[in-house]
Short mmCIF file of C-alpha atoms and ligand atoms in Angstrom, two decimals:
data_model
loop_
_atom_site.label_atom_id
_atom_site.label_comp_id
_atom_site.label_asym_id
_atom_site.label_seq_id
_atom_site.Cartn_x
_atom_site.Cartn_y
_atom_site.Cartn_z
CA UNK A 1 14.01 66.06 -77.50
CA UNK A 2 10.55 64.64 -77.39
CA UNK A 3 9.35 63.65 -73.63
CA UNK A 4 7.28 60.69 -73.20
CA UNK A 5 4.38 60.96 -70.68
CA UNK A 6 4.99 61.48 -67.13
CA UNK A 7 6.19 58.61 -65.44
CA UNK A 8 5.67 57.78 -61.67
CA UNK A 9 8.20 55.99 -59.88
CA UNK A 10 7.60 56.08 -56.08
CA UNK A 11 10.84 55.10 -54.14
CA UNK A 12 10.73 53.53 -50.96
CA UNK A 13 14.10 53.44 -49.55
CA UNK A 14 13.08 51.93 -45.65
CA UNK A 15 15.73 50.62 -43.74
CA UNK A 16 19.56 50.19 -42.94
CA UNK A 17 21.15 50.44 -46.10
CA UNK A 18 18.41 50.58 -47.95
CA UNK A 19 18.31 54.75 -48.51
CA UNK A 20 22.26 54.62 -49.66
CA UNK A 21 21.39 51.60 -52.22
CA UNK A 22 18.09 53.75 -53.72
CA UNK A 23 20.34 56.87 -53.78
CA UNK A 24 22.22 55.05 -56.75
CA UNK A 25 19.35 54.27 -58.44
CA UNK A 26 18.07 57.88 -57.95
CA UNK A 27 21.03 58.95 -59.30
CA UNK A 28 20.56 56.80 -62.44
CA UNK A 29 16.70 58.04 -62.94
CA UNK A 30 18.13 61.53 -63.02
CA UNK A 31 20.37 60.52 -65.35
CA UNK A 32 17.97 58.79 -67.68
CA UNK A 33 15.91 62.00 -67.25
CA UNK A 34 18.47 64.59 -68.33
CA UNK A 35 20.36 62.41 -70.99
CA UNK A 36 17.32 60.55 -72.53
CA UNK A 37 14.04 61.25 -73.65
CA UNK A 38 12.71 59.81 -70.69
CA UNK A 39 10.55 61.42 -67.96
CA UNK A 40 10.28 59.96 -64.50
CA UNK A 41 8.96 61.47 -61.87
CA UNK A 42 10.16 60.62 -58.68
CA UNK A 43 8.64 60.90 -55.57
CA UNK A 44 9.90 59.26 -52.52
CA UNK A 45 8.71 57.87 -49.01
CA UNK A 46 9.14 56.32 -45.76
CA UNK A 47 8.54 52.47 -45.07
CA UNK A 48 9.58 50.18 -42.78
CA UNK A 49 11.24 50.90 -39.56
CA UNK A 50 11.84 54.51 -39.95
CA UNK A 51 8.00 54.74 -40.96
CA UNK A 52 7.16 53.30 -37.72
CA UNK A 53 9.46 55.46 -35.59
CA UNK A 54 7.71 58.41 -37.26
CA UNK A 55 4.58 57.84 -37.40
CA UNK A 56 4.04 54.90 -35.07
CA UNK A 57 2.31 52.24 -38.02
CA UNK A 58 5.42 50.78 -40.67
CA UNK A 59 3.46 52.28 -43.40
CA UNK A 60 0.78 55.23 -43.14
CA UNK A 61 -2.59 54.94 -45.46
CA UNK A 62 -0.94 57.70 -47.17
CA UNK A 63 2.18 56.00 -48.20
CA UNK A 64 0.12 52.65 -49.22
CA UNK A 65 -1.96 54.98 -51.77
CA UNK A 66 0.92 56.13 -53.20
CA UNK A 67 2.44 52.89 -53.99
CA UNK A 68 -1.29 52.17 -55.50
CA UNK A 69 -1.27 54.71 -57.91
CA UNK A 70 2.41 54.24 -58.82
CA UNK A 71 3.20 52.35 -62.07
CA UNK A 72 6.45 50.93 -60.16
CA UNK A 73 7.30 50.90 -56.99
CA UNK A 74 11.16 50.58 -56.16
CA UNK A 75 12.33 49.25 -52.33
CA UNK A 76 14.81 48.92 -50.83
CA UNK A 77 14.77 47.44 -47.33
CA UNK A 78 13.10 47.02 -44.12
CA UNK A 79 13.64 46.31 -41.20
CA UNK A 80 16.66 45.51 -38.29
CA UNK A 81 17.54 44.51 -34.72
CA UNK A 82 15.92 48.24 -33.51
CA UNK A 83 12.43 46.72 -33.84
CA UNK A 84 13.33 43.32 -33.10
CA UNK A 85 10.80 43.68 -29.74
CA UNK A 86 7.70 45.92 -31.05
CA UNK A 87 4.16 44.26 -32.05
CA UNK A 88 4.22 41.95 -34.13
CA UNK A 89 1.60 43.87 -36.34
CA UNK A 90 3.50 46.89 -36.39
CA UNK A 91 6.84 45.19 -37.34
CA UNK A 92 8.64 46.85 -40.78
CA UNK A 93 8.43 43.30 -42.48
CA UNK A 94 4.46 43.86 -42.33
CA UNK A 95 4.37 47.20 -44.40
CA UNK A 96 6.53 45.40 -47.47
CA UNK A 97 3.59 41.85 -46.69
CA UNK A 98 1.01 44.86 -46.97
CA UNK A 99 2.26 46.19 -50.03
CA UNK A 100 2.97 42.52 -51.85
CA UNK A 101 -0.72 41.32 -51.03
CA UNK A 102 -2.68 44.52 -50.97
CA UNK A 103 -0.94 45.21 -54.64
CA UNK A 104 -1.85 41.42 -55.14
CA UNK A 105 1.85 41.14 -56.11
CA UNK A 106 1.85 37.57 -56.79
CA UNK A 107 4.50 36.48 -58.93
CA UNK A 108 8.25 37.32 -57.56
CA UNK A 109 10.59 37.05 -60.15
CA UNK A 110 14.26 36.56 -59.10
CA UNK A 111 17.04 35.60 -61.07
CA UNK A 112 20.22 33.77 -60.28
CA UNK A 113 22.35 34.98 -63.18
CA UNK A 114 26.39 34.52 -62.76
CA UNK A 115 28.64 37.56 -64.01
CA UNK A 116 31.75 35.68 -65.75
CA UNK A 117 33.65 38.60 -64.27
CA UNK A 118 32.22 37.00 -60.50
CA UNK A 119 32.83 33.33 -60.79
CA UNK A 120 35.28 33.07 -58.31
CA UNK A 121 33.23 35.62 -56.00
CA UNK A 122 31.05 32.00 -55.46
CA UNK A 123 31.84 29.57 -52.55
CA UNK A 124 31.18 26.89 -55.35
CA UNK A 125 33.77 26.13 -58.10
CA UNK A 126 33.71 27.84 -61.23
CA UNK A 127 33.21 25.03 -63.31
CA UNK A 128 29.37 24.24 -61.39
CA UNK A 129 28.54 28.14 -61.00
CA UNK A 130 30.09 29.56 -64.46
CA UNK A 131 27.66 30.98 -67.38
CA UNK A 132 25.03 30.27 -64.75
CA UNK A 133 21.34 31.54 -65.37
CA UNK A 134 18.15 30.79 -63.08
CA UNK A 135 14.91 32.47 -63.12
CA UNK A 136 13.03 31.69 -59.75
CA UNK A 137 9.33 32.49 -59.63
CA UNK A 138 7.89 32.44 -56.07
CA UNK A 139 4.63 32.89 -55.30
CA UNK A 140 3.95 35.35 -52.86
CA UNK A 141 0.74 36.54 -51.77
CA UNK A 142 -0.04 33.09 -50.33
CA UNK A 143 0.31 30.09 -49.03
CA UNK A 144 2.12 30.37 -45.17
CA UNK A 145 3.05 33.59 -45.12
CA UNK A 146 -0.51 34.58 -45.45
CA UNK A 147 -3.13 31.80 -44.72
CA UNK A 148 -5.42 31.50 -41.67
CA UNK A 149 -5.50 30.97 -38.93
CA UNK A 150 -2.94 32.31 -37.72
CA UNK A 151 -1.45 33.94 -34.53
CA UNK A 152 0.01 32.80 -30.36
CA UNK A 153 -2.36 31.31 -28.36
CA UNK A 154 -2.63 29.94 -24.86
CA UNK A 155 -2.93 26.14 -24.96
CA UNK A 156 -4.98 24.00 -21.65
CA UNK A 157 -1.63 22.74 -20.20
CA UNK A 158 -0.27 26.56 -19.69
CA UNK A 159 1.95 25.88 -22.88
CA UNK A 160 1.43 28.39 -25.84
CA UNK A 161 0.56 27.30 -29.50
CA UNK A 162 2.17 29.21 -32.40
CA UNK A 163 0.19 28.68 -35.56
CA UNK A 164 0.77 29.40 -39.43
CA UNK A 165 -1.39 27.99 -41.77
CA UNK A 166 -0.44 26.81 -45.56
CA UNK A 167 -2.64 27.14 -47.91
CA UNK A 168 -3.37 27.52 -51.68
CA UNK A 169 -6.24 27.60 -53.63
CA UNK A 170 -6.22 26.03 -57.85
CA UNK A 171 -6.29 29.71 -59.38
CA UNK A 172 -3.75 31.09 -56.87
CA UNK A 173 -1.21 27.83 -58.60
CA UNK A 174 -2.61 28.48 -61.96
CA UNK A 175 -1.39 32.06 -62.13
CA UNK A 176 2.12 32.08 -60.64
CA UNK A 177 2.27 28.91 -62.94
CA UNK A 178 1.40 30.37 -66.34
CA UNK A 179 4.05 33.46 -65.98
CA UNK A 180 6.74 30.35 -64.99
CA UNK A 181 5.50 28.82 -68.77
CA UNK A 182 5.61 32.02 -70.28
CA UNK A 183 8.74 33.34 -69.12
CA UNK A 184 10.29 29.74 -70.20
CA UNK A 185 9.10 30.21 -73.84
CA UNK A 186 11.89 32.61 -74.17
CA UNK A 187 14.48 31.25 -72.03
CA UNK A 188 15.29 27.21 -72.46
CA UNK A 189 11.41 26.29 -72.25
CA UNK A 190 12.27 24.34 -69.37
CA UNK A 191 10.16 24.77 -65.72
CA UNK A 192 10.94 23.03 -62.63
CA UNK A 193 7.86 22.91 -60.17
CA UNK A 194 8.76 22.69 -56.52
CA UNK A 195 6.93 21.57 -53.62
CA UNK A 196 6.17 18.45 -50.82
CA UNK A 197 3.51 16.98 -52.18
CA UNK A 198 5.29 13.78 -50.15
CA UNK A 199 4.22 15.83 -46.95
CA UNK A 200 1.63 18.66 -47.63
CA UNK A 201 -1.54 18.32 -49.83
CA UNK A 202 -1.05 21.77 -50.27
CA UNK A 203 1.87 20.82 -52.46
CA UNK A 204 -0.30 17.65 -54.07
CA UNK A 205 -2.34 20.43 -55.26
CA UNK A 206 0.16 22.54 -56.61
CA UNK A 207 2.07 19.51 -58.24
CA UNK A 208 -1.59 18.41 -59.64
CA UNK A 209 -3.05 22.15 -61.19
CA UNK A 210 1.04 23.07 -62.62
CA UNK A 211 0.84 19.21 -64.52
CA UNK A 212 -2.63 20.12 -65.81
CA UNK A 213 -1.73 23.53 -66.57
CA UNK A 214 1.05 22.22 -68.73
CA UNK A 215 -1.17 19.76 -70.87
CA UNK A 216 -3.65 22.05 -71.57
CA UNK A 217 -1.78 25.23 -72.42
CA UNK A 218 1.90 24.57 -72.38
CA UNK A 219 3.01 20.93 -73.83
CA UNK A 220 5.70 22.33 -75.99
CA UNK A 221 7.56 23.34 -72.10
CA UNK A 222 9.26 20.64 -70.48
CA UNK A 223 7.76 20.83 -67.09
CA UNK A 224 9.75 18.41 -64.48
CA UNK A 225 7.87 18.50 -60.96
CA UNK A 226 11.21 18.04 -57.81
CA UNK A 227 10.49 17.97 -54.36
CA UNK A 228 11.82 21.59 -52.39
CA UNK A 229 14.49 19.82 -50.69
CA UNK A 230 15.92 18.05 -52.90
CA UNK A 231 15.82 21.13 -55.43
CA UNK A 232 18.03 22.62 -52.69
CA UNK A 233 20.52 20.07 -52.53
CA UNK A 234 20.28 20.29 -56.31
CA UNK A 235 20.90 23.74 -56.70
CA UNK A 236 24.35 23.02 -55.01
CA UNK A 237 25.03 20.04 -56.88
CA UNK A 238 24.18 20.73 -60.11
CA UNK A 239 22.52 24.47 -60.67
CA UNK A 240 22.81 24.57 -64.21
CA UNK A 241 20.41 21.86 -64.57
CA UNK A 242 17.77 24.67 -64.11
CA UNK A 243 15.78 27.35 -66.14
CA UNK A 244 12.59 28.52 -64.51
CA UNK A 245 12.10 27.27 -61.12
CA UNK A 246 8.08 27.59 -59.89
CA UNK A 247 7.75 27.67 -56.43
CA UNK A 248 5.77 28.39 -53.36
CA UNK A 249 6.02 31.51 -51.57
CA UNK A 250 8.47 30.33 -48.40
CA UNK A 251 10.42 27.34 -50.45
CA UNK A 252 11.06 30.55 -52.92
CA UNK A 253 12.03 32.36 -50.01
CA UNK A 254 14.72 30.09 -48.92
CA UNK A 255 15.60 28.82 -52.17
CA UNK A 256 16.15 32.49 -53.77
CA UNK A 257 18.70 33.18 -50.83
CA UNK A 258 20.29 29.83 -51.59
CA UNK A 259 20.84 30.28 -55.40
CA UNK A 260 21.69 33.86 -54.79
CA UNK A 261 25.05 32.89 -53.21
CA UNK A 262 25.75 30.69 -56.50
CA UNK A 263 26.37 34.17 -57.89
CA UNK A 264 28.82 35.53 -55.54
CA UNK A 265 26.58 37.79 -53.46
CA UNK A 266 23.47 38.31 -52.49
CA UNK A 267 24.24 41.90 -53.20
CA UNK A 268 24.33 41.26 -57.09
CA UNK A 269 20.25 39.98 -57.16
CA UNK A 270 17.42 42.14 -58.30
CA UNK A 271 13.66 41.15 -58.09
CA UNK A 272 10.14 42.02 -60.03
CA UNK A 273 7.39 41.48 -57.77
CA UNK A 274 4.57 41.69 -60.25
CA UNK A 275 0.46 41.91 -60.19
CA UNK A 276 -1.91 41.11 -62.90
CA UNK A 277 -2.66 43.24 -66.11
CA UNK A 278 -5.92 45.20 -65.99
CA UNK A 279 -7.93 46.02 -68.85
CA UNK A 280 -5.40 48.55 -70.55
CA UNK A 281 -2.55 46.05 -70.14
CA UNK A 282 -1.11 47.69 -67.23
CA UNK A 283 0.25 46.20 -64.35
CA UNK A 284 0.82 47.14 -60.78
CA UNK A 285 4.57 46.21 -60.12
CA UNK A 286 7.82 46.64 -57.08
CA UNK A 287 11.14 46.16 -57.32
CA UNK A 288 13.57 45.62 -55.02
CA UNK A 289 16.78 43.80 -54.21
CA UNK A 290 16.76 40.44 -52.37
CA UNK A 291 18.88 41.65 -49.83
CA UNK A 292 17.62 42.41 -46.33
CA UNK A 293 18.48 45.32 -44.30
CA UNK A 294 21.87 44.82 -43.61
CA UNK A 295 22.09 46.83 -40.22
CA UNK A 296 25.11 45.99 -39.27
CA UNK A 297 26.51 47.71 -42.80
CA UNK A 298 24.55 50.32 -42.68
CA UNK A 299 25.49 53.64 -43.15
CA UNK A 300 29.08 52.70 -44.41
CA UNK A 301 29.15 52.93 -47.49
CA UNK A 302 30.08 49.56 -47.95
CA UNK A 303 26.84 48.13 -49.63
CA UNK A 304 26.82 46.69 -53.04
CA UNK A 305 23.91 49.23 -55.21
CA UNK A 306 24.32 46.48 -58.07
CA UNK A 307 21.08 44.02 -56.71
CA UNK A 308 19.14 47.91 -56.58
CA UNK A 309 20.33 49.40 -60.16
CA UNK A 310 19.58 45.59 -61.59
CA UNK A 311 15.87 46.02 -60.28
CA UNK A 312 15.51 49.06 -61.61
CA UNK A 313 16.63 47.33 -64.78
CA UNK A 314 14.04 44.55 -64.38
CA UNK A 315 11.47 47.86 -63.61
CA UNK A 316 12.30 49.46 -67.15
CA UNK A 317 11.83 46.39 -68.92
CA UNK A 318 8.98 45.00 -67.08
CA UNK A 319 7.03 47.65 -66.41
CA UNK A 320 8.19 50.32 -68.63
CA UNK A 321 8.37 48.90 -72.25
CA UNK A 322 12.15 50.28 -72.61
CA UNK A 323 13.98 47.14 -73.09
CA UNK A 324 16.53 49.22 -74.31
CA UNK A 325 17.51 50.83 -71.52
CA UNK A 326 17.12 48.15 -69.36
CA UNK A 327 20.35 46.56 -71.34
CA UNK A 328 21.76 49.28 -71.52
CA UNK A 329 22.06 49.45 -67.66
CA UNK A 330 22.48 46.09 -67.45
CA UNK A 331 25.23 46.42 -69.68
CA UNK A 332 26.88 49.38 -67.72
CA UNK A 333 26.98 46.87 -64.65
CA UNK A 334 29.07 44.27 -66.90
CA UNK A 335 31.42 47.04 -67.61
CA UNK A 336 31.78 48.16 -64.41
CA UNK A 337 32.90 44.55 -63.12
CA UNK A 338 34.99 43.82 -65.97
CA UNK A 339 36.97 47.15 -65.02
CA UNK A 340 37.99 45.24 -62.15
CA UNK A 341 35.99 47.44 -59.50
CA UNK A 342 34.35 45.82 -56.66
CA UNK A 343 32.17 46.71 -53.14
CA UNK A 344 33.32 44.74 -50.46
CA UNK A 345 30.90 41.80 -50.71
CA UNK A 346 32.48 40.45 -54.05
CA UNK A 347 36.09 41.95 -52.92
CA UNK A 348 38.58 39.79 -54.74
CA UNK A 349 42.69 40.39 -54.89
CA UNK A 350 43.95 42.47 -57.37
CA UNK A 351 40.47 44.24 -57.54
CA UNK A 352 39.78 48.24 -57.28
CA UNK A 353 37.33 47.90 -53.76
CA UNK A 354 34.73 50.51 -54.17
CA UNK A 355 32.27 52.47 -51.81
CA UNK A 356 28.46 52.40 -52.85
CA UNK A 357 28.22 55.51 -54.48
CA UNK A 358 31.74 54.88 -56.51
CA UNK A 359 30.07 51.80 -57.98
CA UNK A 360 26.87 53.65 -59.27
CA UNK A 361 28.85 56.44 -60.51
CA UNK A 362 31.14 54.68 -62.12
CA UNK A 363 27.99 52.53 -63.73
CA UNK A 364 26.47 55.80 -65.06
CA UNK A 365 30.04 56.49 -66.85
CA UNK A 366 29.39 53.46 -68.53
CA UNK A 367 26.31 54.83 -70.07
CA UNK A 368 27.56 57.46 -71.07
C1 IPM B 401 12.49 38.44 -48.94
C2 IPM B 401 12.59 38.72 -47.46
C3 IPM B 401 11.19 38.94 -46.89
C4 IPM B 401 10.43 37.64 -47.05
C5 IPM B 401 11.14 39.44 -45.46
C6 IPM B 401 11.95 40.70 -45.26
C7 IPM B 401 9.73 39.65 -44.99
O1 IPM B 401 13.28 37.72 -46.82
O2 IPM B 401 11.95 39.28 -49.67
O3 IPM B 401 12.95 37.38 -49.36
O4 IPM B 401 10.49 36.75 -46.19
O5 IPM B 401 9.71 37.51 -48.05
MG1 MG B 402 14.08 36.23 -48.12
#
């Protein structure tokens, strides 16, 4: 069997049930290893919460250089009630901010794709959520998650101020913008631009550069321009109205969680949070599920692996050139739910319920 080059694949399991949803996808890297010509190289890490406990920061210098050097990062949580009270600055959520912006990790690709095997898995009827498929694209090194100033301060009248700051800047719009064209060219060529440009002038801006974007480089996309809230009610009235949805970093926030539960669960969605190319075409990339922590799952064996062994997909096709395999896996999953087995989130009567690790070994079966 001829072995590719050395791959490097740093896993960052972090919190709650984080390490038992990375186990499955460690399992399937092993697998890829041994069966196929493939070569990862795995090395793993703490993040997060247990980073803190250990070391006292929720990721060491030596952790963040890793993930530098690493052609794909894979996460899977952090954070939980435990360090609910600690620092703000030393909170788990900061170590996965770190990594995002330090990596300059600004496009976020996650998809709201409906299994046919899941429809009824959805609060919404079949008939609105069936043969459903949304890409969101959320920006997310900027805008109020990261802009300044920022921080608590005491105010004159003994009151304290808390302040976030939105902001973008033309190239910052430009760029999460032109992978939202691109990715529509081979999907339904159709983007949906979100903001409140009715409110913010950060959004006039972004409405403004996406438009001008689109007649200079992308006229053959149909680009429609919504404002965030009413893309929310829209996403519940009428989802499959969408294809590419371009959006700031916290409207992608919230409207990621809200199209997730189109699907069924919010255990079923993967994410690509990806940088720019450099010179050789590379690109600095992480992975991870949309789902949080889950603390009060943790440990169970109850999570759903699917959102983690889907982003792992997204990693070998994104990252790795090996579309192949990425269907493949993706593939496995489909088989998997058509067998009728199911984790607890998408539970359904007459189904096989399933712990964690029976789901991902009964996906690697399927690739068998
Ligand atoms: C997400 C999460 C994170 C975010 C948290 C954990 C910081 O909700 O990836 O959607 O707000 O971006
Ligand atoms: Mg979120």
């Amino acid at each position: 069997m001829i072995k590719v080059k050395k791959r490097k694949i740093l896993l960052l399991p972090g919190d709650g049930i984080g390490p038992e949803v990375i186990n499955e996808v460690k399992k399937v890297i092993k697998w890829l290893n041994t069966k196929r010509s493939l070569d990862f190289q795995i090395d793993e890490d703490l993040v997060g919460g247990v980073s803190y406990d250990k070391y006292g920061t929720p990721i060491t210098d030596e952790v963040f250089y890793k993930a530098l050097e690493s052609e794909v990062v894979m996460l899977g949580a952090v954070g939980g009630p435990k360090w609910d009270n600690i620092e703000f600055s030393k909170k788990p959520e900061r170590a996965l901010l770190k990594l995002r912006k330090e990596l300059k990790l600004f496009a976020n690709l996650r998809p709201a794709i409906c299994f046919k095997q899941l429809v009824d898995a959805s609060t919404l009827k079949p008939e609105i959520v069936s043969g459903l498929d949304i890409m969101i694209v959320r920006e997310l090194t900027g805008g109020i998650y990261f802009g300044e100033p920022r921080g608590i301060k005491p105010i004159d009248n003994g009151e304290r101020k808390g302040i976030n700051t939105h902001t973008y800047t033309s190239s910052e719009i430009i760029r999460v913008a032109k992978v939202a064209f691109e990715l529509a060219k081979k999907r339904k060529n159709k983007v949906t631009s979100c903001e409140k440009s009715n409110v913010m002038e950060a959004g006039q801006l972004w409405k403004e550069e996406v438009q001008a974007l689109h007649d200079e480089e992308y006229k053959e996309v149909e680009l429609n321009h919504m404002l965030a809230d009413n893309c929310s009610m829209q996403l519940l009235r009428n989802p499959k109205q969408f294809d590419v949805i371009v959006t700031d970093n916290l409207f992608g926030d919230m409207l990621s969680d809200q199209a997730s539960m189109l699907t069924g669960s919010l255990g079923l969605l993967p994410s690509a949070s990806l940088g720019a190319k450099n010179k050789d075409g590379k690109m600095r990339a992480m992975y991870e599920p949309i789902h949080g922590s889950a603390p009060d799952i943790a440990g169970k064996g109850l999570a759903n692996p699917i959102a983690t062994i889907l982003s792992f997909a997204m990693a070998l096709r994104y990252s790795l050139d090996l579309d192949k395999d990425a269907g493949d896996l993706e593939k496995a999953v489909e088989d998997v739910l058509n067998d009728g087995l199911r984790t607890k989130d998408i539970a359904e009567k007459g189904k096989k319920e399933v712990s964690t690790k029976e789901m991902g070994d009964a996906i690697i079966s399927k690739l068998k």
